[in-house]
CSV table of C-alpha atoms and ligand atoms in Angstrom, one decimal:
chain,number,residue,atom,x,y,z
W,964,UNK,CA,10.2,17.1,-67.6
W,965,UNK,CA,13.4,14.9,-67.5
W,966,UNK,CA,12.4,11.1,-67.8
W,967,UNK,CA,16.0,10.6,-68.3
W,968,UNK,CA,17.1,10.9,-64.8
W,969,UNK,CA,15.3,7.9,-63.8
W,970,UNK,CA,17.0,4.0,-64.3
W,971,UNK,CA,15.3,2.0,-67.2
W,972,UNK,CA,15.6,-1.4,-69.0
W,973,UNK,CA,14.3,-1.2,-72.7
W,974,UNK,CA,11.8,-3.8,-73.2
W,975,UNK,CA,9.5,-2.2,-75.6
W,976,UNK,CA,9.4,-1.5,-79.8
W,977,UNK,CA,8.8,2.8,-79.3
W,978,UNK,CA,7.0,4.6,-80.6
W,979,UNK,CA,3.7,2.4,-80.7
W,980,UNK,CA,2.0,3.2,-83.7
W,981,UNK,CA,-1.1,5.9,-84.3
W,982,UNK,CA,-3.6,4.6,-86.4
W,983,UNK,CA,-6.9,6.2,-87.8
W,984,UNK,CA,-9.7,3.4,-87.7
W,985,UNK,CA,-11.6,4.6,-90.4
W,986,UNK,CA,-13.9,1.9,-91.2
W,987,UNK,CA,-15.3,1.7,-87.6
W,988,UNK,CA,-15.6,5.9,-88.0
W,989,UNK,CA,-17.4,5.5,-90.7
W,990,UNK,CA,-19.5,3.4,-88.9
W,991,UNK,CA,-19.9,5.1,-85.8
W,992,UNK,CA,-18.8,8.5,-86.5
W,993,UNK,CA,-19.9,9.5,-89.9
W,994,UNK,CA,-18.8,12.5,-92.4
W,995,UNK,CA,-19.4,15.1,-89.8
W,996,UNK,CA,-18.1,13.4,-86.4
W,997,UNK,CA,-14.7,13.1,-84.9
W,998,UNK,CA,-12.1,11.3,-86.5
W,999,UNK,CA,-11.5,8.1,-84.7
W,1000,UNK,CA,-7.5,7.0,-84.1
W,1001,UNK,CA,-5.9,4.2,-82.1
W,1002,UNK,CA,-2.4,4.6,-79.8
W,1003,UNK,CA,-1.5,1.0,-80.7
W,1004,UNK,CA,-0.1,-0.2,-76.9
W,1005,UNK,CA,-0.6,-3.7,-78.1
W,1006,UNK,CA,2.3,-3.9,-79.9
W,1007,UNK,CA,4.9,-2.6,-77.9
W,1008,UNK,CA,6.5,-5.9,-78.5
W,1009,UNK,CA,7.1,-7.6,-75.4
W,1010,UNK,CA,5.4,-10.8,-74.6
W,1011,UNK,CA,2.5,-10.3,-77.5
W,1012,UNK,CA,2.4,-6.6,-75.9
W,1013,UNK,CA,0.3,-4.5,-73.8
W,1014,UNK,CA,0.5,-1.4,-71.7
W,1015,UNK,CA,2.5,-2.7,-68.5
W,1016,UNK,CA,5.8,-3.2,-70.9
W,1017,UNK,CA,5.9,1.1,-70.2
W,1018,UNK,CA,5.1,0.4,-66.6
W,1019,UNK,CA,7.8,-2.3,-66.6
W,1020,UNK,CA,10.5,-0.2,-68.3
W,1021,UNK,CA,11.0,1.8,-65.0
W,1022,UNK,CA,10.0,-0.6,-62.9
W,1023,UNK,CA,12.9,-3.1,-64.0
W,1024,UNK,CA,15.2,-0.6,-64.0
W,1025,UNK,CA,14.7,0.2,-60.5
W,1026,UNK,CA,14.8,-3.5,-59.5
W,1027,UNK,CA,18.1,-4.2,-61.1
W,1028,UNK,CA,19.2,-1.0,-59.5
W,1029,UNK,CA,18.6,-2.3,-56.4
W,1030,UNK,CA,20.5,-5.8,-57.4
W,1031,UNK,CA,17.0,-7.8,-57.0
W,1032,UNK,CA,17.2,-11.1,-58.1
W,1033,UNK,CA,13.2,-11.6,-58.4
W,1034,UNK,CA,10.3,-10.2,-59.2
W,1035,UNK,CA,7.2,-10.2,-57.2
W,1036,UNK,CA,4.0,-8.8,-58.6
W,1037,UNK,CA,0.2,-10.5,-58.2
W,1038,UNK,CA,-3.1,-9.8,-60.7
W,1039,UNK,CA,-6.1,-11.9,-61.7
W,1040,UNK,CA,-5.8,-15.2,-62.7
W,1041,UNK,CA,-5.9,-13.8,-65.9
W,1042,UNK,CA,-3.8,-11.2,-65.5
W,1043,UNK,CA,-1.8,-9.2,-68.4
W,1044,UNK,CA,0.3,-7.5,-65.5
W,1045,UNK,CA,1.6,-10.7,-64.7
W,1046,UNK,CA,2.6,-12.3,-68.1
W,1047,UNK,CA,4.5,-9.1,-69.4
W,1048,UNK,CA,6.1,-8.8,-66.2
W,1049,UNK,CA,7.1,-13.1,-66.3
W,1050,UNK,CA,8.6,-12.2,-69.8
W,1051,UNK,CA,10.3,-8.9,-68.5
W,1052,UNK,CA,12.5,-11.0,-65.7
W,1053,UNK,CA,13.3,-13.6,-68.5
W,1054,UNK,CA,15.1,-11.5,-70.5
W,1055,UNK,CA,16.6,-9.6,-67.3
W,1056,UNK,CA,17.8,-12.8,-66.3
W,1057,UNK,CA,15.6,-12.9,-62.7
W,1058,UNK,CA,13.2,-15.2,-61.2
W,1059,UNK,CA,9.5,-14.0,-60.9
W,1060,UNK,CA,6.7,-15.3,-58.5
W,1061,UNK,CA,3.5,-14.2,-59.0
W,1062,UNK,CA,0.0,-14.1,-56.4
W,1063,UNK,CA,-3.0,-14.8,-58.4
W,1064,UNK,CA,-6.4,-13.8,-57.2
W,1065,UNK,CA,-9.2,-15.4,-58.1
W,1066,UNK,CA,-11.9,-12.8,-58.4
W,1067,UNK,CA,-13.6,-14.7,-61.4
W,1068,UNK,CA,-14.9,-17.7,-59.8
W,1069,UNK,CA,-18.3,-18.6,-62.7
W,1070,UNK,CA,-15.5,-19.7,-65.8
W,1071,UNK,CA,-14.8,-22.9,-67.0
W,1072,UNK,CA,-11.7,-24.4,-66.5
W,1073,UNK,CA,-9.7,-22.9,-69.5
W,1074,UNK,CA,-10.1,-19.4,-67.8
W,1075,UNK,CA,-7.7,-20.6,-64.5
W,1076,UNK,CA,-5.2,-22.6,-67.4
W,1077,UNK,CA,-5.1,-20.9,-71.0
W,1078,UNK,CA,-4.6,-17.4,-72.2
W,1079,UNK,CA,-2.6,-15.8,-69.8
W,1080,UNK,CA,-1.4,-18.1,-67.1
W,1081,UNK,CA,-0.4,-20.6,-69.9
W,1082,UNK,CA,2.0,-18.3,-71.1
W,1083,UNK,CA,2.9,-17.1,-67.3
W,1084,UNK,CA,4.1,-20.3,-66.9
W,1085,UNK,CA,5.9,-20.8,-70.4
W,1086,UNK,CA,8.0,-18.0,-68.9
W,1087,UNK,CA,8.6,-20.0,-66.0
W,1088,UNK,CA,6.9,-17.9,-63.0
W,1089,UNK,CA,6.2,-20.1,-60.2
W,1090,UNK,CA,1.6,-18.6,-59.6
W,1091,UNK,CA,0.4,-18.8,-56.1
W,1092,UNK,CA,-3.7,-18.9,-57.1
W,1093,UNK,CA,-5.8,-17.2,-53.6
W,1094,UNK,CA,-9.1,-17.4,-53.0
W,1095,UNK,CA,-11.2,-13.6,-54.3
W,1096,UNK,CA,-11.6,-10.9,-51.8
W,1097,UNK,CA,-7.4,-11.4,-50.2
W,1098,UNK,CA,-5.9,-8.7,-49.1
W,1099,UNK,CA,-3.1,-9.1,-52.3
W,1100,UNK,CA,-0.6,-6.5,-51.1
W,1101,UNK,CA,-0.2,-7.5,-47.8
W,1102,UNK,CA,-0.1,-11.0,-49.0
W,1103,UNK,CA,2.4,-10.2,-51.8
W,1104,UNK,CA,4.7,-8.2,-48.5
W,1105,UNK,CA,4.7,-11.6,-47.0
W,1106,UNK,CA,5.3,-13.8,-49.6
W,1107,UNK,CA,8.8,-11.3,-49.9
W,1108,UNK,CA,9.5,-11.7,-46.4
W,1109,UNK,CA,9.3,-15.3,-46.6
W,1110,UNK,CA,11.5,-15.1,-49.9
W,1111,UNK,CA,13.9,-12.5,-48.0
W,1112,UNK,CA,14.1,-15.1,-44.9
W,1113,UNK,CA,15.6,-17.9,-47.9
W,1114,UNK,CA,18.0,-15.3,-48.8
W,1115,UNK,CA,16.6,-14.2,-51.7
W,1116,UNK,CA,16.0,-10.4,-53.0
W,1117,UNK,CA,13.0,-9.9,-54.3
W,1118,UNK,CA,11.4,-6.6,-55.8
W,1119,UNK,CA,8.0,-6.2,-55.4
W,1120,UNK,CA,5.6,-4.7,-58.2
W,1121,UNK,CA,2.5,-3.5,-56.9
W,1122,UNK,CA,-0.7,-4.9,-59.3
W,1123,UNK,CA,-0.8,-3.4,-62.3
W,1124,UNK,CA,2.6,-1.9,-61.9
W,1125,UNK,CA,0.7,1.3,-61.0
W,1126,UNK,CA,2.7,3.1,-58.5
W,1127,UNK,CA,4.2,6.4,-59.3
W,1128,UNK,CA,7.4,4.9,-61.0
W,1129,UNK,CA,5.5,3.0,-63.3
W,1130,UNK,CA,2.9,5.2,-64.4
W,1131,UNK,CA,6.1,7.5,-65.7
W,1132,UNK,CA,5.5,5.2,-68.6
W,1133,UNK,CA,2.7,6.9,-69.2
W,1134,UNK,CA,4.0,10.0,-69.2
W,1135,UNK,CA,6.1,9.0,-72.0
W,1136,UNK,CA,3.5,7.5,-74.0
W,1137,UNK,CA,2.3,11.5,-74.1
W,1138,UNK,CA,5.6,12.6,-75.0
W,1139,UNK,CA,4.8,10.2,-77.9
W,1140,UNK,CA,1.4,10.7,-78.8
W,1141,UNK,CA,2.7,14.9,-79.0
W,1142,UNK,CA,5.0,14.1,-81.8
W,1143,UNK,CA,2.4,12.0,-83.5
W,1144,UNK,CA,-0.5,14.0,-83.3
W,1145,UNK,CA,2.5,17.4,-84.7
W,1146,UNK,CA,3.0,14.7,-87.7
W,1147,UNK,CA,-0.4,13.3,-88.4
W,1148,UNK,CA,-2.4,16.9,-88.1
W,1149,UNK,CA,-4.6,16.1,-84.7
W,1150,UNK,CA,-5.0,19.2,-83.3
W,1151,UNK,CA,-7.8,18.2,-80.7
W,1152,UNK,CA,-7.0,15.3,-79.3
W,1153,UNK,CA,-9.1,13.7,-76.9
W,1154,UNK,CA,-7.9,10.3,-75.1
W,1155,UNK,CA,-10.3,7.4,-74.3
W,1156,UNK,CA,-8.8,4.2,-73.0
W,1157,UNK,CA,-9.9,1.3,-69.8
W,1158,UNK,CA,-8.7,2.4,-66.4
W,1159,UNK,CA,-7.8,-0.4,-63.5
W,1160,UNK,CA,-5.1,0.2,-61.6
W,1161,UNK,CA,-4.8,3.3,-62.3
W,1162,UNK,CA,-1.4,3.9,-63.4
W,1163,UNK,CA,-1.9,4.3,-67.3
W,1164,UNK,CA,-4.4,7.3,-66.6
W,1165,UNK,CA,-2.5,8.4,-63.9
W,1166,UNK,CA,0.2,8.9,-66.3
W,1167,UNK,CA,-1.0,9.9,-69.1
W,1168,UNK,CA,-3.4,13.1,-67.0
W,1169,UNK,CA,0.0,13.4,-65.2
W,1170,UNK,CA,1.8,13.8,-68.1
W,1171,UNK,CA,-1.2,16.2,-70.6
W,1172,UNK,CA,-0.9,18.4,-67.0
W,1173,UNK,CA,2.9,18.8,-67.0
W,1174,UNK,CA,2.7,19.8,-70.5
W,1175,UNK,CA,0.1,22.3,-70.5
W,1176,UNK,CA,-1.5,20.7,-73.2
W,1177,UNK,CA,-5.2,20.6,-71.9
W,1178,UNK,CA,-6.1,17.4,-73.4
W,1179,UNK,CA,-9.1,15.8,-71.8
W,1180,UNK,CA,-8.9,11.9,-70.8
W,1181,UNK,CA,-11.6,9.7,-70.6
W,1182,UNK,CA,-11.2,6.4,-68.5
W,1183,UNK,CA,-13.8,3.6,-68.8
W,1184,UNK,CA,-13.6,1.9,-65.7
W,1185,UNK,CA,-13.4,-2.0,-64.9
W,1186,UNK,CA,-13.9,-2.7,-61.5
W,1187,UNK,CA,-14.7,0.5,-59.1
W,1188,UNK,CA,-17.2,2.8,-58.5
W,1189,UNK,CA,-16.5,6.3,-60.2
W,1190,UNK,CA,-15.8,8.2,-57.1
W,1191,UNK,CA,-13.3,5.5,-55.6
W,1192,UNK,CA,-11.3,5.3,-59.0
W,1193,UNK,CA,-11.2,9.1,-59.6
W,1194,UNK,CA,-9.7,9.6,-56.0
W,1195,UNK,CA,-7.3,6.8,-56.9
W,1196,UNK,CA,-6.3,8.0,-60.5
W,1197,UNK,CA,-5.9,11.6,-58.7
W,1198,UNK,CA,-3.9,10.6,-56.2
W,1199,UNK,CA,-1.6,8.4,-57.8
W,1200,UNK,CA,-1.1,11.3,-61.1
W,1201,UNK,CA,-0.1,13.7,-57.7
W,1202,UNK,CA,2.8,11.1,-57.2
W,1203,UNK,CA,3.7,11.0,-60.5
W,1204,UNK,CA,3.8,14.7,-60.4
W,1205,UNK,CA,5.9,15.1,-57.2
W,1206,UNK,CA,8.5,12.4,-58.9
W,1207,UNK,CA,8.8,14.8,-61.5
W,1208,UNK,CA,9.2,17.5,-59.6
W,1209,UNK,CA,6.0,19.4,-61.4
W,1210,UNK,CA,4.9,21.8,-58.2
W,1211,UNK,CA,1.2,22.8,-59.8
W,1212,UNK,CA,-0.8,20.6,-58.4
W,1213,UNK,CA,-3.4,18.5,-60.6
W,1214,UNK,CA,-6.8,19.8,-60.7
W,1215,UNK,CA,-9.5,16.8,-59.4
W,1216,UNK,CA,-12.0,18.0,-62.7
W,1217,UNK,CA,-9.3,16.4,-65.0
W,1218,UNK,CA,-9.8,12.8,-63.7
W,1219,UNK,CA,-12.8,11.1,-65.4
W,1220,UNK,CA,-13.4,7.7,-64.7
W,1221,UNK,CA,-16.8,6.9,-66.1
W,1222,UNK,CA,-18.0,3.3,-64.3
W,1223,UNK,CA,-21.3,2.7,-66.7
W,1224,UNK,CA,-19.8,0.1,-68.6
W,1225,UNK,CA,-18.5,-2.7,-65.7
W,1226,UNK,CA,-21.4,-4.6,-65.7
W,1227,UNK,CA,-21.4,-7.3,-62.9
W,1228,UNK,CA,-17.8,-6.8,-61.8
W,1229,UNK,CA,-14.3,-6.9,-62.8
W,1230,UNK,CA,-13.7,-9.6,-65.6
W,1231,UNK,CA,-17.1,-10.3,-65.9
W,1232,UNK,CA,-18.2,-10.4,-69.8
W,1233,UNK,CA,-20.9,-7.6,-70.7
W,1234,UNK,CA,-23.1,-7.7,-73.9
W,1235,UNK,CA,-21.6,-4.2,-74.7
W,1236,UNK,CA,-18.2,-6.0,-74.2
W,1237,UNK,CA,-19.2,-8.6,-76.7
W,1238,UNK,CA,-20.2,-6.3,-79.3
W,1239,UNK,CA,-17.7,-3.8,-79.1
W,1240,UNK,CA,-15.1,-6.4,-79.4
W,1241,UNK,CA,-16.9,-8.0,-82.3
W,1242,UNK,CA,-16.9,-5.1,-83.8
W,1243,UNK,CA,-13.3,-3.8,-83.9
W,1244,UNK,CA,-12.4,-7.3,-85.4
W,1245,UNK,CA,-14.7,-6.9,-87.9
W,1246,UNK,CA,-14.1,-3.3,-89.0
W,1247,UNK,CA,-10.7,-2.7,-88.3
W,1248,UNK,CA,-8.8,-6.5,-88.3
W,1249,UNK,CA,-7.6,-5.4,-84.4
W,1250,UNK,CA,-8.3,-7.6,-81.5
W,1251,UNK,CA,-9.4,-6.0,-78.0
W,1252,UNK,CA,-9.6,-8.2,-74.8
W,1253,UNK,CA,-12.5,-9.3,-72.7
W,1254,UNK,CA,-11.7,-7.3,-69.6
W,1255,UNK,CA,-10.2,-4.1,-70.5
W,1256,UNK,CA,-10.3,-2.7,-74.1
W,1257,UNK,CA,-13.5,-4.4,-75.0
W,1258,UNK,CA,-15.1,-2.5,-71.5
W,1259,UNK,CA,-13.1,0.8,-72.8
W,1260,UNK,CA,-14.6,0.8,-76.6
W,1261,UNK,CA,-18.4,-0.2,-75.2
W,1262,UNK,CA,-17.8,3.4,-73.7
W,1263,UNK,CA,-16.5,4.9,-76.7
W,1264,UNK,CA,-18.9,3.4,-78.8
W,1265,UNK,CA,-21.7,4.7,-76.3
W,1266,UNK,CA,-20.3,7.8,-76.4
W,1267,UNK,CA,-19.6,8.4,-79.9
W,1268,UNK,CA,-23.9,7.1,-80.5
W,1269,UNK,CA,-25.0,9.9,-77.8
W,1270,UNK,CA,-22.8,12.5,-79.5
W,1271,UNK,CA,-20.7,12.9,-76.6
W,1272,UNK,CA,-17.2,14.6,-78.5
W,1273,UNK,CA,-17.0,17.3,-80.2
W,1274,UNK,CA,-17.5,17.0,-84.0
W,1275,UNK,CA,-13.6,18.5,-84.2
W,1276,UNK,CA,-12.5,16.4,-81.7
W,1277,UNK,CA,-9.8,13.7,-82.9
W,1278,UNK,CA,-10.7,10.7,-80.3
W,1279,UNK,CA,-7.4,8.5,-79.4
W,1280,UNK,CA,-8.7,5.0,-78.5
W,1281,UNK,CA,-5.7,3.9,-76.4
W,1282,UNK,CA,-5.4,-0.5,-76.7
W,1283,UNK,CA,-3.4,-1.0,-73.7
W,1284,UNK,CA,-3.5,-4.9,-75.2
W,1285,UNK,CA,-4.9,-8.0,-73.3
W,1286,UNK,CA,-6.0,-10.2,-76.3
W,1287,UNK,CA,-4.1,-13.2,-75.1
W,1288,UNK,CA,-6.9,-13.2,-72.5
W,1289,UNK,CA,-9.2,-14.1,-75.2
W,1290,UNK,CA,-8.4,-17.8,-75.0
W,1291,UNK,CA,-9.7,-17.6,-71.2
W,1292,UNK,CA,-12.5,-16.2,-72.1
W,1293,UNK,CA,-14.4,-17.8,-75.4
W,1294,UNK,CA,-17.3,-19.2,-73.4
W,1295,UNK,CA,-18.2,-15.4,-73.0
W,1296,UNK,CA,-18.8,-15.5,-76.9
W,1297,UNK,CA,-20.8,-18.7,-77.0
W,1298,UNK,CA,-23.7,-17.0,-78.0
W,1299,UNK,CA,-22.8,-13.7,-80.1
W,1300,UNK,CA,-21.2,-17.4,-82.2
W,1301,UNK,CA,-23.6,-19.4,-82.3
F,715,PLP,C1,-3.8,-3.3,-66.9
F,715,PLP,C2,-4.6,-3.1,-68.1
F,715,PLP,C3,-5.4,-2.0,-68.2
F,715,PLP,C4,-5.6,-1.0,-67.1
F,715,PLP,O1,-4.5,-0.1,-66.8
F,715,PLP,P1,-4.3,0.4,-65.4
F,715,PLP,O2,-3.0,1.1,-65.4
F,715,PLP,O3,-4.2,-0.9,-64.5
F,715,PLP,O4,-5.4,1.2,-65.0
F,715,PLP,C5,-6.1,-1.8,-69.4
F,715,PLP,N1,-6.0,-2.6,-70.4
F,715,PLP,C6,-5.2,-3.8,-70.3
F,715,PLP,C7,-5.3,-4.7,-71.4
F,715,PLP,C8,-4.5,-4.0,-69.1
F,715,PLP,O5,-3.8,-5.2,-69.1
């Protein structure tokens, strides 16, 4: 598995740390349970961090291949996507446009002006907001026509960064978390982390599959029902295994995308959300996001109080970041608070 052979713009501090969280075992997990460990994607570096700085690495690398001269990506209003990829085309030196759906439409205003779109536009993107329920890819393929037609180049990012391409930065994030788990002594590890756009567990399965290493992955999904995001996560790690020129093809059984923890739709806050955040800050000093991470560890936690891994099991929480959407979302903790 060559990862060399493709272009790349380093953006991100590598490795990301592994960390055991041993207060919140100790709290969750007890004497006789798994050991509980974090793949620290927060702090790759870039932009206060997150997991699309891996996505970006090959991404970016392609674009300025290509001699783009902007970026073009859309997300959520309070998209991480779209801030790490605003900070990735500062430092490349490109412009960057982004289409911003509004898909929570309940918030107060600081969710459509702080957290993440305030520092989207501290990076200088020029945000188009549309109204929920757009068709964002067609409307991101015109929006590069019309930029084409002006005589600009743009290079368009699919949401999330998750195409094939992208996810390879999951891939590598394996090729980490194998040299880690050699050093640290996890010899069964089993990875948990938020799935939405499916390119982080597209990669990562992708990348445990090409390596014969038979690690089961557990995604906690955001916004789709179980079967729609399995058959996207499976589909998209088939890319990713074609790219890399891996012929066995993926079995479907190793794409788990578990949608009990989503509550009333993407971005919406959940009580489970609430307390699983809470309770990370409180036993471990780490700060998980509202839409993402805090969904992700409300299925871990679940899963850990119905005995749901192996006692010998070493669980890998993956933070694939998002905390700077805190700040758009504190009226979700009005009452835990109070
Ligand atoms: C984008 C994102 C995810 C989901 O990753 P996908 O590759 O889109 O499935 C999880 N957590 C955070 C914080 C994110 O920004």
């Amino acid at each position: 598995m060559n990862l060399e052979a493709f272009p790349r713009v380093r953006l991100g501090h590598w490795p990301t740390p592994l960390e055991p969280m041993r207060r919140l075992q100790a709290h969750l997990s007890g004497p006789d349970g798994p050991r509980l460990f974090i793949k620290r994607d927060d702090c790759t570096g870039l932009a206060t961090g997150g997991s699309k700085t891996r996505k970006l690495e090959f991404l970016l690398g392609e674009a300025v291949r290509q001699g783009a001269d902007t970026l073009l990506t859309h997300g959520a209003v309070q998209s991480n996507h779209v801030r790490q990829t605003a900070a990735a085309a500062a430092f490349a030196g490109l412009q960057c446009e982004a289409l911003l759906e509004a898909r929570v439409t309940n918030a107060p205003a600081e969710y459509a002006d702080s957290g993440n779109v305030f520092l989207d536009k501290l990076f200088g993107t020029r945000l188009h907001t549309v109204p929920g329920g757009t068709a964002m890819d067609a409307a991101l393929e015109d929006l590069a026509t019309r930029l084409r037609a002006e005589g600009r180049k743009p290079y368009v990012i699919p949401g999330g960064g998750s195409n094939a391409l992208g996810s390879l930065g999951y891939v590598d994030c394996v090729l980490e978390l194998v040299q880690q788990c050699r050093a640290m002594g996890l010899k069964k590890p089993h990875i948990v982390h938020a799935t939405g756009s499916a390119g982080t567990q597209a990669g990562l399965v992708a990348g445990i599959h090409a390596l014969g290493l038979g690690w089961p992955v557990t995604g906690i999904g955001v916004r789709a029902a179980r079967e729609v995001q399995e058959a996207r996560v499976h589909a998209l790690a088939q890319r990713v295994l074609d790219l890399l020129g891996h012929a066995t093809p993926l079995p479907r059984d190793k794409v788990v995308a578990d949608d009990g923890y989503i509550g009333a739709g993407y971005g919406q806050p959940t009580a489970g959300m609430v307390e699983a955040l809470q309770m990370v800050a409180r036993h471990e000093g780490i700060l998980i996001d509202p839409v993402y991470t805090g969904k992700g560890m409300a299925g871990m936690v679940a899963m850990l109080r119905a005995r749901r891994f192996a006692a010998d099991e070493d669980v890998i929480f993956v933070h694939t970041g998002g905390a700077t959407a805190l700040f758009g979302y504190r009226w979700a903790f009005d009452t835990a608070l109070a």
